[in-house]
Structures are given as C-alpha cells and as structure tokens.
C-alpha cells in the first residue's frame, strides 16, 4: 500500500463525465484530485497567449518547461493557475480546447507533464483524471476506470456546462468538435500503446446519473482499498 492510499486512474474521451465523477469520488474518499487535462489546457493557453504555433514541437515544449502550473481546491471546485494567475475559466474555451489537443501530441510536452503528475501522485490517496493516467502516468495504479458515453450525450453535457457559464453553444458544432478531438486524442494515446489500458474497468455513463456514476466508482475503489490494507 502506498503511504496515503491507492492511486485511482480515471480515463476516457472528452465529455464522458470524468471531471465531475473524479472530483466527487475524490471527495467521497477524502483523496486528492488531479485534473491532468487542465494541465494540457494550461499549456494550450500559454501557446495561444504567446501567439505560438501549437504544432511547432520545439516552441511548445520550451513553453511547457517555462510555465508554472498549479491546481488548488476551492469551495466551487478545483482551480488551475498559470504562473500564479487563476485561468480556470479561460482554459475551457473552444480555442484553448483545440490548442490543448494539439500541444498534447508532442512527446516533449507529455514528458514534462507526466513527470509532474507522477510526483504529485506517487504516495497515493489520489484520483487522477485524463487520458493516460492508467497507461503512461500510473501503469501500476491500483484501480483504473475508463469512462465512455455516446457522442450526442457528451455534446449535450458540454452544452449544459457552457450554459452554466453563460455561454451559448450549438450542439451540432459541439458534436463535430468532439469527434475531431476524439480522433486526435485517440491517435495520440495509441502511439504509446494499447488504449484504454487492458486492465481498466469500462463504465458506460450514457443515461447514467452523476450519483450513480460516482457510487459505482466509489464502490470499485472501496474494494481495492480494502484489498490493499
Ligand atoms: O480532458 P480535457 O478535455 O480537459 O483534456 C484536454 C486535452 O488534453 C485533450 O485534447 C486531451 C489532452 N490530454 C491528454 O493528452 N492527456 C491527458 N492525460 C489529459 C488530457
């Protein structure tokens, strides 16, 4: 057993319910929560702000190495910081989502972020959420969950998230963006090995309420925690 508990790796495509589920599971277990996607998004924002080309590996890796990325829990969820500035809302725009997906293809960027993520989670007692948390970051995670949901439902969830921030969204456009990003993300992950991890538990959240998703993952985690103690 690691010092603080198990490592719980939650992966899956955009909009499958990872963020909400992972945060609530972390709360239920009193574990740390790490949003690895927010770290790629932060590098994406840094690239957009610098006016750099997200496809230029050297420029993007240099930026990834030069910025400080932090996450802190707040009353209204986890906040992400770029060089001390709270950029939690700015990293959720379609432009930054696209840049994040582009910067994530560069091996040098992944190396920098994966090393940081491993250092944060090494002692366990953590829920990590992203694409490679059960493959590249913690291939030895005690529990790996892979969340999926159909594209129409994922686009609808994104629309609701955006509406909650006062933004309008066109569901057909969101679906197209999700499909494009899915394909790029899938190709990125498949370059590094089987994806999802062969030992991940697949959970299809289509039509499932958040409460049910959370209860399901917490139950899986409790079995592992008991087995480890
Ligand atoms: O989960 P998200 O939508 O916030 O992720 C943003 C982008 O970062 C997405 O295009 C996939 C990429 N990503 C990644 O390559 N590896 C991770 N561990 C997390 C996210």
XYZ file of C-alpha atoms and ligand atoms in Angstrom:
249
model
C 0.000 0.000 0.000
C 1.234 3.498 -0.801
C 1.547 5.914 2.111
C -1.749 7.782 1.601
C -3.960 5.189 -0.130
C -4.484 3.861 -3.626
C -3.980 5.584 -6.979
C -7.287 5.767 -8.837
C -6.832 6.498 -12.540
C -9.903 7.694 -14.456
C -9.516 7.994 -18.209
C -11.839 8.377 -21.149
C -12.746 10.688 -24.025
C -13.871 14.325 -23.645
C -17.290 14.734 -22.049
C -17.642 11.195 -20.700
C -18.181 12.598 -17.213
C -14.600 12.241 -15.953
C -14.253 15.613 -14.230
C -17.459 15.582 -12.245
C -17.133 11.923 -11.363
C -13.458 12.155 -10.411
C -13.984 15.226 -8.206
C -16.925 13.695 -6.361
C -15.159 10.344 -5.953
C -12.092 12.142 -4.554
C -14.343 13.990 -2.107
C -16.122 10.784 -1.033
C -12.781 9.042 -0.389
C -11.134 12.179 1.044
C -8.446 11.857 -1.636
C -6.550 14.452 -3.662
C -7.871 15.177 -7.142
C -5.710 15.942 -10.168
C -7.144 17.155 -13.475
C -4.370 16.268 -15.929
C -6.354 17.636 -18.887
C -6.342 21.084 -17.251
C -2.537 20.935 -17.374
C -2.565 20.353 -21.175
C -5.155 23.101 -21.457
C -2.885 25.451 -19.495
C -0.018 24.787 -21.902
C -2.534 25.361 -24.734
C -3.482 28.736 -23.242
C 0.187 29.694 -22.851
C 0.700 28.875 -26.540
C -2.332 30.926 -27.621
C -1.209 33.881 -25.496
C 2.334 33.721 -26.829
C 0.990 33.657 -30.389
C 2.996 30.467 -30.932
C 2.085 27.666 -33.315
C 0.623 24.722 -31.339
C 2.007 22.322 -33.958
C 5.598 23.587 -33.517
C 7.003 20.991 -31.100
C 10.155 22.909 -30.122
C 8.310 26.142 -29.346
C 5.576 24.354 -27.398
C 7.964 22.190 -25.365
C 10.001 25.296 -24.460
C 6.801 26.990 -23.250
C 5.683 23.892 -21.301
C 9.028 23.872 -19.499
C 8.928 27.584 -18.717
C 5.461 27.878 -17.144
C 4.372 27.047 -13.586
C 1.088 25.112 -13.446
C -0.773 24.649 -10.152
C -4.127 23.293 -9.058
C -5.859 24.163 -5.806
C -9.192 23.066 -4.412
C -11.690 25.914 -3.873
C -15.223 25.897 -2.496
C -16.600 25.792 -6.051
C -14.262 23.095 -7.355
C -10.646 22.863 -8.387
C -8.907 25.957 -9.782
C -5.993 25.937 -12.183
C -3.204 28.542 -12.163
C -0.720 29.604 -14.822
C 2.257 31.395 -13.282
C 0.068 32.291 -10.292
C -2.922 33.577 -12.305
C -6.268 31.771 -11.952
C -7.071 30.698 -15.509
C -9.765 28.111 -14.673
C -12.405 29.650 -16.938
C -10.074 30.710 -19.761
C -8.906 27.151 -20.392
C -12.450 25.959 -21.185
C -12.980 27.924 -24.414
C -13.177 26.006 -27.735
C -9.981 27.773 -28.918
C -7.972 26.594 -25.909
C -9.562 23.111 -26.101
C -8.272 22.833 -29.640
C -4.799 24.134 -28.690
C -4.672 21.679 -25.749
C -5.401 18.741 -28.017
C -2.637 19.920 -30.395
C 0.022 20.513 -27.755
C -0.748 17.077 -26.238
C 0.626 15.276 -29.326
C 4.202 16.410 -28.613
C 6.238 13.833 -26.706
C 8.319 16.555 -25.022
C 5.185 18.186 -23.586
C 3.919 14.828 -22.320
C 7.296 14.087 -20.701
C 7.209 17.365 -18.745
C 3.611 16.988 -17.582
C 3.746 13.241 -16.851
C 6.814 13.721 -14.615
C 4.948 16.375 -12.599
C 1.812 14.216 -12.366
C 3.817 11.194 -11.162
C 5.497 13.289 -8.488
C 2.130 14.578 -7.226
C 0.536 11.105 -7.092
C 3.398 8.878 -6.023
C 2.208 8.418 -2.417
C -1.352 7.540 -3.454
C -4.539 8.832 -1.876
C -5.321 10.441 -5.211
C -7.815 10.388 -8.063
C -6.258 11.383 -11.398
C -8.381 12.145 -14.408
C -7.327 12.398 -18.049
C -6.398 10.187 -20.983
C -3.203 8.408 -19.942
C -3.480 8.294 -16.152
C -3.767 4.477 -16.199
C -1.251 3.944 -19.002
C 1.653 6.430 -19.046
C 1.339 8.151 -15.648
C 0.431 5.250 -13.345
C 0.508 1.953 -15.250
C 0.675 0.393 -11.759
C -2.436 2.236 -10.450
C -4.395 0.059 -8.035
C -7.652 0.947 -9.850
C -8.168 2.082 -13.435
C -11.575 3.186 -14.663
C -12.334 4.065 -18.297
C -15.491 6.152 -18.717
C -17.308 6.313 -22.043
C -20.599 7.835 -23.253
C -22.121 8.326 -26.701
C -21.220 11.491 -28.629
C -24.722 13.022 -28.615
C -24.899 12.816 -24.845
C -21.372 14.175 -24.430
C -22.213 17.183 -26.662
C -25.383 17.789 -24.654
C -23.396 17.721 -21.381
C -20.866 20.196 -22.804
C -23.727 22.473 -23.822
C -25.098 22.426 -20.279
C -21.635 23.167 -18.844
C -21.254 26.128 -21.203
C -24.781 27.353 -20.437
C -23.888 27.316 -16.739
C -21.079 29.745 -17.589
C -23.470 31.932 -19.584
C -22.094 30.768 -22.959
C -24.269 29.722 -25.895
C -23.458 26.600 -27.853
C -24.599 24.846 -30.995
C -24.935 21.110 -30.266
C -24.182 20.072 -33.873
C -20.948 22.088 -33.809
C -20.037 20.662 -30.383
C -20.574 17.131 -31.704
C -18.282 17.814 -34.654
C -15.620 19.304 -32.385
C -15.878 16.338 -30.010
C -15.478 13.836 -32.866
C -12.421 15.680 -34.228
C -10.814 15.943 -30.823
C -11.634 12.310 -30.012
C -9.878 11.121 -33.111
C -6.768 13.234 -32.473
C -6.702 12.242 -28.782
C -7.185 8.567 -29.654
C -4.329 8.646 -32.160
C -2.127 10.431 -29.587
C -2.760 7.732 -26.974
C -2.461 4.808 -29.410
C 1.072 5.962 -30.289
C 2.128 4.935 -26.789
C 0.459 1.511 -26.500
C -2.934 -0.121 -26.071
C -5.665 2.355 -25.134
C -7.617 2.028 -22.943
C -5.369 0.114 -20.625
C -6.194 -3.594 -20.796
C -6.800 -3.784 -17.043
C -9.168 -0.777 -16.894
C -12.782 -1.249 -15.789
C -15.005 0.133 -18.570
C -18.009 2.164 -17.371
C -20.527 3.447 -19.958
C -22.151 6.552 -18.464
C -24.734 7.075 -21.253
C -28.052 7.645 -19.495
C -26.438 7.286 -16.072
C -26.892 9.993 -13.448
C -23.847 11.507 -11.788
C -24.886 9.977 -8.455
C -24.941 6.514 -9.976
C -21.569 7.000 -11.733
C -19.975 8.204 -8.533
C -21.448 5.405 -6.413
C -20.221 2.830 -8.915
C -16.640 4.137 -8.937
C -16.546 4.627 -5.148
C -17.677 1.010 -4.703
C -14.906 -0.194 -7.030
C -12.383 1.914 -5.103
C -13.512 0.638 -1.714
C -12.962 -2.956 -2.810
C -9.381 -2.073 -3.850
C -8.710 -0.056 -0.687
C -9.820 -2.990 1.459
C -7.743 -5.417 -0.568
C -4.663 -3.205 -0.131
C -4.998 -2.650 3.611
O -9.785 16.173 -20.512
P -9.651 17.505 -21.234
O -10.678 17.700 -22.310
O -9.607 18.666 -20.303
O -8.218 17.438 -21.964
C -7.719 18.496 -22.733
C -6.819 17.945 -23.835
O -5.619 17.391 -23.285
C -7.462 16.837 -24.672
O -7.376 17.183 -26.034
C -6.648 15.609 -24.408
C -5.389 16.079 -23.770
N -4.998 15.249 -22.643
C -4.011 14.327 -22.826
O -3.488 14.173 -23.936
N -3.588 13.584 -21.760
C -4.162 13.722 -20.551
N -3.739 12.982 -19.527
C -5.209 14.646 -20.365
C -5.614 15.398 -21.443
